[in-house]
Amino acid sequence: MKAVFLEKPGGNLVVREVKTPVPGPGEVLVRMKAAPVNPSDLAKLRKADDITTFIPGLEGSGTVVAAGKGLLPRLWMGKRVACSSEYPYSGTWAEYMVTKAGKCFPLAAKVDDEQGSMSLVNPLTALGFFEIAKENHHKAIINNAAASALGRMVELLGRKINIPVINIVRKSEQVNNLKRSGSKYVLDSTAPSFIEDLGKISHELSATVLFDSTCTGQLGKMISVLPSGSSVIIYGNLSGEENILVNPRTLIDNDIKISGFFLGARSKKNGMLKNIINLREVGRLMSSDLKINVQGRFPLEMAQEAVETYLADMSAGKVLLVMQA
Ligand SMILES: NC(=O)c1ccc[n+]([C@@H]2O[C@H](COP(=O)([O-])OP(=O)(O)OC[C@H]3O[C@@H](n4cnc5c(N)ncnc54)[C@H](OP(=O)(O)O)[C@@H]3O)[C@@H](O)[C@H]2O)c1
């Protein structure tokens, strides 16, 4: 089969022919149809050490074409699924992927392969944010990098369940785009009045949780204007900054809590039943009004171009690798 590899550590992406993997007990073989380029894929590519075996791609969609021993693998045989990778040597950026059957979820009939390939990571994270908001009685939430695919889902869910979302973006055209699509609260982090505006609006709406995926140098100032008792939840590191500077007095005087969010850990905590309920909810949303923008589609052989296109304008929509096998 064809699969994407790194030419050298930190180098370009290339396609190589390798043996199609065989599913073992509890595993399935998925013939891949589509897979997005996500920020988490780029982070993995930067860290990959054994480039001779590493196949990127954390999520995607396809059809289960072979099943190892076990009830679940047999149950999924022949099904169209959303899937995530289990092993670094078998990612979704390939014609076939072997993964645990428990990492595959049948797709609703109304969800096509492309949309289905993006139905795990971001939609489940967006649901997770509102679980946190409800558990902790936050009346409104603040989300950064809000022009992202995830940001748009957070806004959509917020509207559905009546929890206002304060969206933070970093370009004026993103403010206009979000407002045009119905977002009420949008702040531009490059505006001179940004910190002041954030303080004002977060107090007005009692927005006591900030979800941040950027970790920029502004974070300390942003935290200093949040309502007392707020929580700051870091779920990404788009800026690549290795340290976050926060004045300890802010944390003490304003009773601020800082923590991290990782979907894998959240799913483990939620348990199987809650995860199934969430997946069904994602299926329902994707069958109706949740449509993720796609800005480009590339064959595996053009994975390098796909990543470059994505990096040139991440807010323009997802870039997909589309497999022809
Ligand atoms: N922790 C978890 O479990 C989890 C799960 C899902 C997603 N995430 C995180 O959620 C974030 C969004 O993911 P996505 O797939 O929705 O992204 P996406 O649609 O690919 O878009 C990325 C967004 O990030 C913005 N961005 C990039 N670098 C930035 C920076 N230095 N400062 C501010 N904004 C920046 C881009 O805006 P421009 O167009 O202005 O560049 C773009 O809107 C990522 O950080 C991802 O890792 C985390």
mmCIF file of C-alpha atoms and ligand atoms in Angstrom:
data_model
loop_
_atom_site.group_PDB
_atom_site.id
_atom_site.type_symbol
_atom_site.label_atom_id
_atom_site.label_comp_id
_atom_site.label_asym_id
_atom_site.label_seq_id
_atom_site.Cartn_x
_atom_site.Cartn_y
_atom_site.Cartn_z
ATOM 1 C CA MET A 1 0.000 0.000 0.000
ATOM 2 C CA LYS A 2 0.996 3.637 -0.300
ATOM 3 C CA ALA A 3 1.611 5.587 2.910
ATOM 4 C CA VAL A 4 3.032 8.977 3.836
ATOM 5 C CA PHE A 5 6.414 9.162 5.577
ATOM 6 C CA LEU A 6 8.899 11.860 6.550
ATOM 7 C CA GLU A 7 11.842 11.950 4.144
ATOM 8 C CA LYS A 8 14.100 12.849 7.109
ATOM 9 C CA PRO A 9 13.448 14.272 10.614
ATOM 10 C CA GLY A 10 11.920 17.714 10.097
ATOM 11 C CA GLY A 11 11.989 17.135 6.317
ATOM 12 C CA ASN A 12 9.374 16.882 3.591
ATOM 13 C CA LEU A 13 6.575 14.349 3.365
ATOM 14 C CA VAL A 14 6.937 11.615 0.755
ATOM 15 C CA VAL A 15 4.935 8.555 -0.272
ATOM 16 C CA ARG A 16 6.438 5.068 -0.003
ATOM 17 C CA GLU A 17 5.098 1.607 -0.830
ATOM 18 C CA VAL A 18 4.963 -0.647 2.226
ATOM 19 C CA LYS A 19 3.332 -3.960 3.147
ATOM 20 C CA THR A 20 -0.358 -3.643 4.004
ATOM 21 C CA PRO A 21 -0.684 -4.421 7.730
ATOM 22 C CA VAL A 22 -2.676 -7.421 8.980
ATOM 23 C CA PRO A 23 -5.104 -6.896 11.884
ATOM 24 C CA GLY A 24 -4.392 -8.861 15.074
ATOM 25 C CA PRO A 25 -6.847 -9.752 17.850
ATOM 26 C CA GLY A 26 -9.157 -6.825 18.661
ATOM 27 C CA GLU A 27 -7.974 -4.921 15.576
ATOM 28 C CA VAL A 28 -9.422 -4.013 12.192
ATOM 29 C CA LEU A 29 -7.954 -2.990 8.852
ATOM 30 C CA VAL A 30 -9.540 0.181 7.460
ATOM 31 C CA ARG A 31 -9.345 1.047 3.755
ATOM 32 C CA MET A 32 -8.924 4.810 4.175
ATOM 33 C CA LYS A 33 -11.067 7.308 2.282
ATOM 34 C CA ALA A 34 -10.133 10.690 3.757
ATOM 35 C CA ALA A 35 -8.049 12.208 6.547
ATOM 36 C CA PRO A 36 -7.637 15.825 7.653
ATOM 37 C CA VAL A 37 -4.467 17.719 8.516
ATOM 38 C CA ASN A 38 -4.909 18.783 12.144
ATOM 39 C CA PRO A 39 -2.591 20.841 14.376
ATOM 40 C CA SER A 40 -1.987 17.677 16.438
ATOM 41 C CA ASP A 41 -0.653 15.924 13.293
ATOM 42 C CA LEU A 42 1.854 18.714 12.761
ATOM 43 C CA ALA A 43 2.944 18.468 16.405
ATOM 44 C CA LYS A 44 3.499 14.697 15.987
ATOM 45 C CA LEU A 45 5.458 15.265 12.770
ATOM 46 C CA ARG A 46 7.743 17.716 14.568
ATOM 47 C CA LYS A 47 8.420 15.178 17.338
ATOM 48 C CA ALA A 48 8.671 12.001 15.217
ATOM 49 C CA ASP A 49 11.920 10.187 15.915
ATOM 50 C CA ASP A 50 11.692 6.813 14.139
ATOM 51 C CA ILE A 51 10.899 8.182 10.686
ATOM 52 C CA THR A 52 11.460 4.811 9.024
ATOM 53 C CA THR A 53 8.212 3.463 10.488
ATOM 54 C CA PHE A 54 6.176 6.556 11.459
ATOM 55 C CA ILE A 55 3.009 7.048 9.380
ATOM 56 C CA PRO A 56 1.225 10.301 10.330
ATOM 57 C CA GLY A 57 -2.511 10.947 10.619
ATOM 58 C CA LEU A 58 -4.518 10.796 13.836
ATOM 59 C CA GLU A 59 -8.063 10.648 12.463
ATOM 60 C CA GLY A 60 -9.892 9.795 9.267
ATOM 61 C CA SER A 61 -12.638 7.739 7.693
ATOM 62 C CA GLY A 62 -12.870 4.596 5.617
ATOM 63 C CA THR A 63 -14.341 1.117 5.369
ATOM 64 C CA VAL A 64 -13.390 -1.838 7.535
ATOM 65 C CA VAL A 65 -12.101 -4.479 5.103
ATOM 66 C CA ALA A 66 -10.512 -7.058 7.436
ATOM 67 C CA ALA A 67 -11.116 -8.016 11.050
ATOM 68 C CA GLY A 68 -8.889 -9.689 13.639
ATOM 69 C CA LYS A 69 -10.257 -11.995 16.322
ATOM 70 C CA GLY A 70 -12.984 -10.595 18.547
ATOM 71 C CA LEU A 71 -16.617 -9.547 18.615
ATOM 72 C CA LEU A 72 -16.131 -5.826 17.909
ATOM 73 C CA PRO A 73 -13.816 -6.341 14.901
ATOM 74 C CA ARG A 74 -16.362 -8.757 13.417
ATOM 75 C CA LEU A 75 -19.193 -6.313 14.133
ATOM 76 C CA TRP A 76 -17.418 -3.495 12.262
ATOM 77 C CA MET A 77 -16.539 -5.679 9.224
ATOM 78 C CA GLY A 78 -17.756 -3.955 6.020
ATOM 79 C CA LYS A 79 -18.869 -0.804 7.889
ATOM 80 C CA ARG A 80 -18.076 2.773 6.970
ATOM 81 C CA VAL A 81 -16.332 4.229 10.015
ATOM 82 C CA ALA A 82 -14.674 7.267 11.524
ATOM 83 C CA CYS A 83 -11.405 6.028 12.970
ATOM 84 C CA SER A 84 -8.391 7.176 14.892
ATOM 85 C CA SER A 85 -4.918 5.709 14.913
ATOM 86 C CA GLU A 86 -3.594 3.565 17.738
ATOM 87 C CA TYR A 87 -0.028 2.927 16.600
ATOM 88 C CA PRO A 88 2.645 5.363 15.351
ATOM 89 C CA TYR A 89 3.490 2.871 12.582
ATOM 90 C CA SER A 90 -0.081 2.908 11.230
ATOM 91 C CA GLY A 91 -1.624 6.347 10.770
ATOM 92 C CA THR A 92 -4.541 7.579 8.697
ATOM 93 C CA TRP A 93 -2.353 9.161 5.990
ATOM 94 C CA ALA A 94 -2.157 5.858 4.139
ATOM 95 C CA GLU A 95 -4.268 3.657 1.886
ATOM 96 C CA TYR A 96 -4.869 1.264 4.786
ATOM 97 C CA MET A 97 -4.605 1.599 8.548
ATOM 98 C CA VAL A 98 -4.651 -1.071 11.217
ATOM 99 C CA THR A 99 -6.120 0.129 14.499
ATOM 100 C CA LYS A 100 -8.035 -1.106 17.517
ATOM 101 C CA ALA A 101 -11.701 -1.832 16.746
ATOM 102 C CA GLY A 102 -12.537 0.337 19.782
ATOM 103 C CA LYS A 103 -11.101 3.317 17.900
ATOM 104 C CA CYS A 104 -13.610 2.947 15.042
ATOM 105 C CA PHE A 105 -17.165 4.272 15.095
ATOM 106 C CA PRO A 106 -19.767 3.599 12.393
ATOM 107 C CA LEU A 107 -20.722 6.710 10.441
ATOM 108 C CA ALA A 108 -24.318 7.875 10.196
ATOM 109 C CA ALA A 109 -25.735 7.387 6.678
ATOM 110 C CA LYS A 110 -26.113 11.142 6.165
ATOM 111 C CA VAL A 111 -22.466 11.867 7.020
ATOM 112 C CA ASP A 112 -20.220 11.558 3.981
ATOM 113 C CA ASP A 113 -16.650 10.223 4.070
ATOM 114 C CA GLU A 114 -15.055 13.676 4.029
ATOM 115 C CA GLN A 115 -17.089 15.155 6.877
ATOM 116 C CA GLY A 116 -16.892 11.811 8.694
ATOM 117 C CA SER A 117 -13.071 11.928 8.577
ATOM 118 C CA MET A 118 -13.219 14.984 10.873
ATOM 119 C CA SER A 119 -15.897 13.722 13.230
ATOM 120 C CA LEU A 120 -13.831 12.604 16.196
ATOM 121 C CA VAL A 121 -11.175 15.053 17.422
ATOM 122 C CA ASN A 122 -12.825 18.466 17.140
ATOM 123 C CA PRO A 123 -16.550 17.680 17.582
ATOM 124 C CA LEU A 124 -15.879 15.608 20.714
ATOM 125 C CA THR A 125 -13.628 18.352 22.081
ATOM 126 C CA ALA A 126 -16.344 20.958 21.504
ATOM 127 C CA LEU A 127 -18.826 18.766 23.398
ATOM 128 C CA GLY A 128 -16.215 18.361 26.142
ATOM 129 C CA PHE A 129 -15.952 22.141 26.580
ATOM 130 C CA PHE A 130 -19.684 22.399 27.266
ATOM 131 C CA GLU A 131 -19.617 19.423 29.629
ATOM 132 C CA ILE A 132 -16.995 21.356 31.596
ATOM 133 C CA ALA A 133 -19.047 24.557 31.399
ATOM 134 C CA LYS A 134 -22.139 22.783 32.726
ATOM 135 C CA GLU A 135 -20.313 20.823 35.440
ATOM 136 C CA ASN A 136 -18.800 24.025 36.790
ATOM 137 C CA HIS A 137 -21.796 26.321 36.258
ATOM 138 C CA HIS A 138 -20.002 28.706 33.886
ATOM 139 C CA LYS A 139 -22.653 31.029 32.447
ATOM 140 C CA ALA A 140 -20.596 31.885 29.350
ATOM 141 C CA ILE A 141 -17.294 30.714 27.887
ATOM 142 C CA ILE A 142 -14.336 32.363 26.163
ATOM 143 C CA ASN A 143 -12.554 30.538 23.349
ATOM 144 C CA ASN A 144 -9.328 31.527 21.600
ATOM 145 C CA ALA A 145 -8.272 30.767 17.982
ATOM 146 C CA ALA A 146 -12.006 30.868 17.367
ATOM 147 C CA ALA A 147 -11.840 31.034 13.556
ATOM 148 C CA SER A 148 -10.657 27.403 13.663
ATOM 149 C CA ALA A 149 -12.842 24.410 12.786
ATOM 150 C CA LEU A 150 -13.150 23.705 16.504
ATOM 151 C CA GLY A 151 -13.978 27.351 17.242
ATOM 152 C CA ARG A 152 -16.868 27.280 14.792
ATOM 153 C CA MET A 153 -18.251 24.130 16.423
ATOM 154 C CA VAL A 154 -17.960 25.693 19.874
ATOM 155 C CA GLU A 155 -19.919 28.730 18.661
ATOM 156 C CA LEU A 156 -22.587 26.497 17.061
ATOM 157 C CA LEU A 157 -23.005 24.377 20.194
ATOM 158 C CA GLY A 158 -23.058 27.451 22.424
ATOM 159 C CA ARG A 159 -25.969 28.836 20.420
ATOM 160 C CA LYS A 160 -27.812 25.510 20.557
ATOM 161 C CA ILE A 161 -27.570 25.176 24.318
ATOM 162 C CA ASN A 162 -27.748 28.872 25.184
ATOM 163 C CA ILE A 163 -24.290 29.349 26.620
ATOM 164 C CA PRO A 164 -22.822 32.530 25.092
ATOM 165 C CA VAL A 165 -19.345 32.208 23.566
ATOM 166 C CA ILE A 166 -16.835 35.062 23.474
ATOM 167 C CA ASN A 167 -14.737 34.294 20.389
ATOM 168 C CA ILE A 168 -11.159 35.555 20.195
ATOM 169 C CA VAL A 169 -9.483 35.739 16.766
ATOM 170 C CA ARG A 170 -6.385 37.509 15.534
ATOM 171 C CA LYS A 171 -7.374 39.139 12.226
ATOM 172 C CA SER A 172 -10.031 41.727 11.393
ATOM 173 C CA GLU A 173 -11.325 39.650 8.457
ATOM 174 C CA GLN A 174 -11.910 36.775 10.911
ATOM 175 C CA VAL A 175 -14.004 39.149 13.077
ATOM 176 C CA ASN A 176 -16.088 40.020 10.015
ATOM 177 C CA ASN A 177 -16.442 36.372 8.917
ATOM 178 C CA LEU A 178 -17.579 35.189 12.328
ATOM 179 C CA LYS A 179 -19.992 38.093 12.748
ATOM 180 C CA ARG A 180 -21.415 37.437 9.281
ATOM 181 C CA SER A 181 -22.065 33.830 10.246
ATOM 182 C CA GLY A 182 -23.975 34.956 13.336
ATOM 183 C CA SER A 183 -21.436 35.133 16.201
ATOM 184 C CA LYS A 184 -22.462 37.870 18.624
ATOM 185 C CA TYR A 185 -19.263 38.246 20.629
ATOM 186 C CA VAL A 186 -16.013 38.402 18.663
ATOM 187 C CA LEU A 187 -12.805 40.095 19.834
ATOM 188 C CA ASP A 188 -9.670 40.756 17.794
ATOM 189 C CA SER A 189 -6.589 40.059 19.911
ATOM 190 C CA THR A 190 -4.571 42.552 17.834
ATOM 191 C CA ALA A 191 -6.923 45.473 18.589
ATOM 192 C CA PRO A 192 -5.475 48.078 21.006
ATOM 193 C CA SER A 193 -8.528 47.791 23.275
ATOM 194 C CA PHE A 194 -8.518 43.946 23.301
ATOM 195 C CA ILE A 195 -7.575 43.356 26.940
ATOM 196 C CA GLU A 196 -9.942 46.056 28.179
ATOM 197 C CA ASP A 197 -12.787 44.714 25.998
ATOM 198 C CA LEU A 198 -12.160 41.164 27.189
ATOM 199 C CA GLY A 199 -12.356 42.277 30.818
ATOM 200 C CA LYS A 200 -15.568 44.217 30.208
ATOM 201 C CA ILE A 201 -17.446 41.567 28.264
ATOM 202 C CA SER A 202 -16.320 38.627 30.411
ATOM 203 C CA HIS A 203 -17.658 40.434 33.505
ATOM 204 C CA GLU A 204 -20.899 41.405 31.742
ATOM 205 C CA LEU A 205 -21.607 37.812 30.667
ATOM 206 C CA SER A 206 -20.038 36.130 33.730
ATOM 207 C CA ALA A 207 -17.754 34.239 31.376
ATOM 208 C CA THR A 208 -15.682 32.435 33.978
ATOM 209 C CA VAL A 209 -13.836 29.946 31.796
ATOM 210 C CA LEU A 210 -11.224 30.725 29.151
ATOM 211 C CA PHE A 211 -10.298 27.921 26.743
ATOM 212 C CA ASP A 212 -6.967 28.809 25.179
ATOM 213 C CA SER A 213 -5.157 26.972 22.400
ATOM 214 C CA THR A 214 -2.656 29.673 21.547
ATOM 215 C CA CYS A 215 -0.454 30.271 24.630
ATOM 216 C CA THR A 216 0.694 33.607 23.261
ATOM 217 C CA GLY A 217 2.520 36.265 25.295
ATOM 218 C CA GLN A 218 -0.842 37.968 25.856
ATOM 219 C CA LEU A 219 -2.205 35.172 27.985
ATOM 220 C CA GLY A 220 -1.002 36.612 31.305
ATOM 221 C CA LYS A 221 -2.751 39.923 30.604
ATOM 222 C CA MET A 222 -5.911 38.155 29.479
ATOM 223 C CA ILE A 223 -6.003 36.157 32.699
ATOM 224 C CA SER A 224 -5.566 39.340 34.761
ATOM 225 C CA VAL A 225 -8.893 40.791 33.550
ATOM 226 C CA LEU A 226 -11.104 37.692 33.945
ATOM 227 C CA PRO A 227 -13.827 37.617 36.620
ATOM 228 C CA SER A 228 -12.669 36.424 40.012
ATOM 229 C CA GLY A 229 -12.829 32.615 40.411
ATOM 230 C CA SER A 230 -12.308 31.975 36.666
ATOM 231 C CA SER A 231 -10.748 28.854 35.202
ATOM 232 C CA VAL A 232 -8.203 28.923 32.398
ATOM 233 C CA ILE A 233 -8.004 25.717 30.393
ATOM 234 C CA ILE A 234 -5.117 25.244 27.975
ATOM 235 C CA TYR A 235 -5.950 22.861 25.127
ATOM 236 C CA GLY A 236 -3.375 23.709 22.462
ATOM 237 C CA ASN A 237 -0.079 25.477 21.905
ATOM 238 C CA LEU A 238 -0.431 27.054 18.467
ATOM 239 C CA SER A 239 2.161 29.751 19.206
ATOM 240 C CA GLY A 240 4.763 27.118 20.099
ATOM 241 C CA GLU A 241 5.712 29.159 23.209
ATOM 242 C CA GLU A 242 7.341 26.885 25.770
ATOM 243 C CA ASN A 243 6.531 28.977 28.830
ATOM 244 C CA ILE A 244 3.467 30.881 29.934
ATOM 245 C CA LEU A 245 4.110 33.960 32.052
ATOM 246 C CA VAL A 246 1.413 34.723 34.615
ATOM 247 C CA ASN A 247 1.705 37.055 37.552
ATOM 248 C CA PRO A 248 1.236 34.875 40.662
ATOM 249 C CA ARG A 249 -0.588 37.756 42.394
ATOM 250 C CA THR A 250 -3.318 37.543 39.728
ATOM 251 C CA LEU A 251 -3.840 33.875 40.480
ATOM 252 C CA ILE A 252 -3.927 34.452 44.244
ATOM 253 C CA ASP A 253 -5.943 37.690 44.382
ATOM 254 C CA ASN A 254 -8.494 36.586 41.767
ATOM 255 C CA ASP A 255 -8.675 32.906 42.706
ATOM 256 C CA ILE A 256 -7.777 31.760 39.168
ATOM 257 C CA LYS A 257 -7.302 28.083 38.339
ATOM 258 C CA ILE A 258 -5.184 26.953 35.379
ATOM 259 C CA SER A 259 -5.381 23.432 33.965
ATOM 260 C CA GLY A 260 -5.038 21.490 30.718
ATOM 261 C CA PHE A 261 -7.526 19.706 28.469
ATOM 262 C CA PHE A 262 -6.740 16.591 26.477
ATOM 263 C CA LEU A 263 -9.576 14.820 24.684
ATOM 264 C CA GLY A 264 -8.051 11.374 25.292
ATOM 265 C CA ALA A 265 -8.056 11.944 29.045
ATOM 266 C CA ARG A 266 -11.553 13.447 28.962
ATOM 267 C CA SER A 267 -12.890 10.415 27.019
ATOM 268 C CA LYS A 268 -11.295 8.031 29.512
ATOM 269 C CA LYS A 269 -12.889 9.945 32.372
ATOM 270 C CA ASN A 270 -16.277 9.984 30.609
ATOM 271 C CA GLY A 271 -16.392 6.203 30.200
ATOM 272 C CA MET A 272 -17.906 4.104 27.427
ATOM 273 C CA LEU A 273 -21.576 5.034 27.847
ATOM 274 C CA LYS A 274 -20.999 8.803 27.842
ATOM 275 C CA ASN A 275 -18.635 8.430 24.870
ATOM 276 C CA ILE A 276 -21.285 6.535 22.909
ATOM 277 C CA ILE A 277 -23.868 9.224 23.757
ATOM 278 C CA ASN A 278 -21.414 11.922 22.596
ATOM 279 C CA LEU A 279 -20.644 10.085 19.359
ATOM 280 C CA ARG A 280 -24.354 9.773 18.614
ATOM 281 C CA GLU A 281 -24.736 13.483 19.291
ATOM 282 C CA VAL A 282 -21.886 14.219 16.855
ATOM 283 C CA GLY A 283 -23.617 11.998 14.265
ATOM 284 C CA ARG A 284 -26.849 13.960 14.753
ATOM 285 C CA LEU A 285 -25.077 17.324 14.508
ATOM 286 C CA MET A 286 -23.143 16.295 11.410
ATOM 287 C CA SER A 287 -26.336 14.978 9.798
ATOM 288 C CA SER A 288 -27.938 18.405 10.247
ATOM 289 C CA ASP A 289 -26.200 21.748 10.709
ATOM 290 C CA LEU A 290 -22.579 20.964 11.565
ATOM 291 C CA LYS A 291 -20.621 21.210 8.317
ATOM 292 C CA ILE A 292 -16.864 21.653 8.479
ATOM 293 C CA ASN A 293 -15.306 23.869 5.785
ATOM 294 C CA VAL A 294 -12.889 22.109 3.460
ATOM 295 C CA GLN A 295 -10.462 24.345 1.556
ATOM 296 C CA GLY A 296 -8.604 21.672 -0.385
ATOM 297 C CA ARG A 297 -8.291 17.982 -1.224
ATOM 298 C CA PHE A 298 -5.003 16.286 -2.093
ATOM 299 C CA PRO A 299 -3.916 12.731 -2.967
ATOM 300 C CA LEU A 300 -1.381 11.074 -0.635
ATOM 301 C CA GLU A 301 1.415 11.835 -3.126
ATOM 302 C CA MET A 302 0.788 15.541 -2.492
ATOM 303 C CA ALA A 303 0.850 15.379 1.336
ATOM 304 C CA GLN A 304 3.616 17.983 1.488
ATOM 305 C CA GLU A 305 1.562 20.425 -0.622
ATOM 306 C CA ALA A 306 -1.472 19.630 1.535
ATOM 307 C CA VAL A 307 0.369 20.641 4.712
ATOM 308 C CA GLU A 308 1.784 23.770 3.063
ATOM 309 C CA THR A 309 -1.673 24.804 1.823
ATOM 310 C CA TYR A 310 -3.085 24.294 5.316
ATOM 311 C CA LEU A 311 -0.296 26.277 6.977
ATOM 312 C CA ALA A 312 -0.705 29.173 4.536
ATOM 313 C CA ASP A 313 -4.241 29.845 5.820
ATOM 314 C CA MET A 314 -5.455 27.637 8.651
ATOM 315 C CA SER A 315 -8.735 29.522 9.068
ATOM 316 C CA ALA A 316 -9.750 28.999 5.421
ATOM 317 C CA GLY A 317 -10.887 25.464 6.241
ATOM 318 C CA LYS A 318 -9.528 21.977 6.643
ATOM 319 C CA VAL A 319 -7.239 20.363 4.100
ATOM 320 C CA LEU A 320 -7.978 16.712 3.419
ATOM 321 C CA LEU A 321 -5.901 13.855 2.099
ATOM 322 C CA VAL A 322 -8.202 11.797 -0.099
ATOM 323 C CA MET A 323 -7.278 8.183 -0.876
ATOM 324 C CA GLN A 324 -8.087 6.468 -4.130
ATOM 325 C CA ALA A 325 -7.519 2.816 -3.201
HETATM 326 N N1 LIG B 1 -6.373 19.208 23.603
HETATM 327 C C1 LIG B 1 -7.159 18.504 22.790
HETATM 328 O O1 LIG B 1 -7.577 17.383 23.097
HETATM 329 C C2 LIG B 1 -7.536 19.108 21.461
HETATM 330 C C3 LIG B 1 -8.515 18.503 20.657
HETATM 331 C C4 LIG B 1 -8.894 19.124 19.460
HETATM 332 C C5 LIG B 1 -8.260 20.299 19.045
HETATM 333 N N2 LIG B 1 -7.273 20.824 19.847
HETATM 334 C C6 LIG B 1 -6.595 22.082 19.478
HETATM 335 O O2 LIG B 1 -7.556 23.014 19.058
HETATM 336 C C7 LIG B 1 -6.928 23.991 18.238
HETATM 337 C C8 LIG B 1 -7.781 24.212 16.998
HETATM 338 O O3 LIG B 1 -7.773 23.025 16.213
HETATM 339 P P1 LIG B 1 -8.515 22.997 14.797
HETATM 340 O O4 LIG B 1 -8.301 21.666 14.193
HETATM 341 O O5 LIG B 1 -9.898 23.474 14.967
HETATM 342 O O6 LIG B 1 -7.662 24.093 14.020
HETATM 343 P P2 LIG B 1 -7.822 24.628 12.523
HETATM 344 O O7 LIG B 1 -9.217 24.594 12.053
HETATM 345 O O8 LIG B 1 -6.841 23.902 11.701
HETATM 346 O O9 LIG B 1 -7.367 26.143 12.653
HETATM 347 C C9 LIG B 1 -6.273 26.561 13.393
HETATM 348 C C10 LIG B 1 -6.565 27.955 13.903
HETATM 349 O O10 LIG B 1 -5.541 28.394 14.769
HETATM 350 C C11 LIG B 1 -5.223 29.756 14.486
HETATM 351 N N3 LIG B 1 -3.824 29.969 14.876
HETATM 352 C C12 LIG B 1 -2.743 29.323 14.393
HETATM 353 N N4 LIG B 1 -1.643 29.776 15.024
HETATM 354 C C13 LIG B 1 -2.049 30.712 15.914
HETATM 355 C C14 LIG B 1 -1.374 31.550 16.856
HETATM 356 N N5 LIG B 1 -0.054 31.473 17.008
HETATM 357 N N6 LIG B 1 -2.121 32.418 17.578
HETATM 358 C C15 LIG B 1 -3.456 32.486 17.441
HETATM 359 N N7 LIG B 1 -4.159 31.722 16.568
HETATM 360 C C16 LIG B 1 -3.451 30.848 15.812
HETATM 361 C C17 LIG B 1 -5.461 29.884 13.008
HETATM 362 O O11 LIG B 1 -5.730 31.235 12.700
HETATM 363 P P3 LIG B 1 -4.941 31.996 11.519
HETATM 364 O O12 LIG B 1 -5.744 31.725 10.281
HETATM 365 O O13 LIG B 1 -5.008 33.401 11.969
HETATM 366 O O14 LIG B 1 -3.557 31.431 11.455
HETATM 367 C C18 LIG B 1 -6.701 29.007 12.812
HETATM 368 O O15 LIG B 1 -7.890 29.723 13.014
HETATM 369 C C19 LIG B 1 -5.525 23.447 17.946
HETATM 370 O O16 LIG B 1 -4.600 24.050 18.802
HETATM 371 C C20 LIG B 1 -5.651 21.964 18.299
HETATM 372 O O17 LIG B 1 -4.420 21.378 18.655
HETATM 373 C C21 LIG B 1 -6.918 20.261 21.021
#
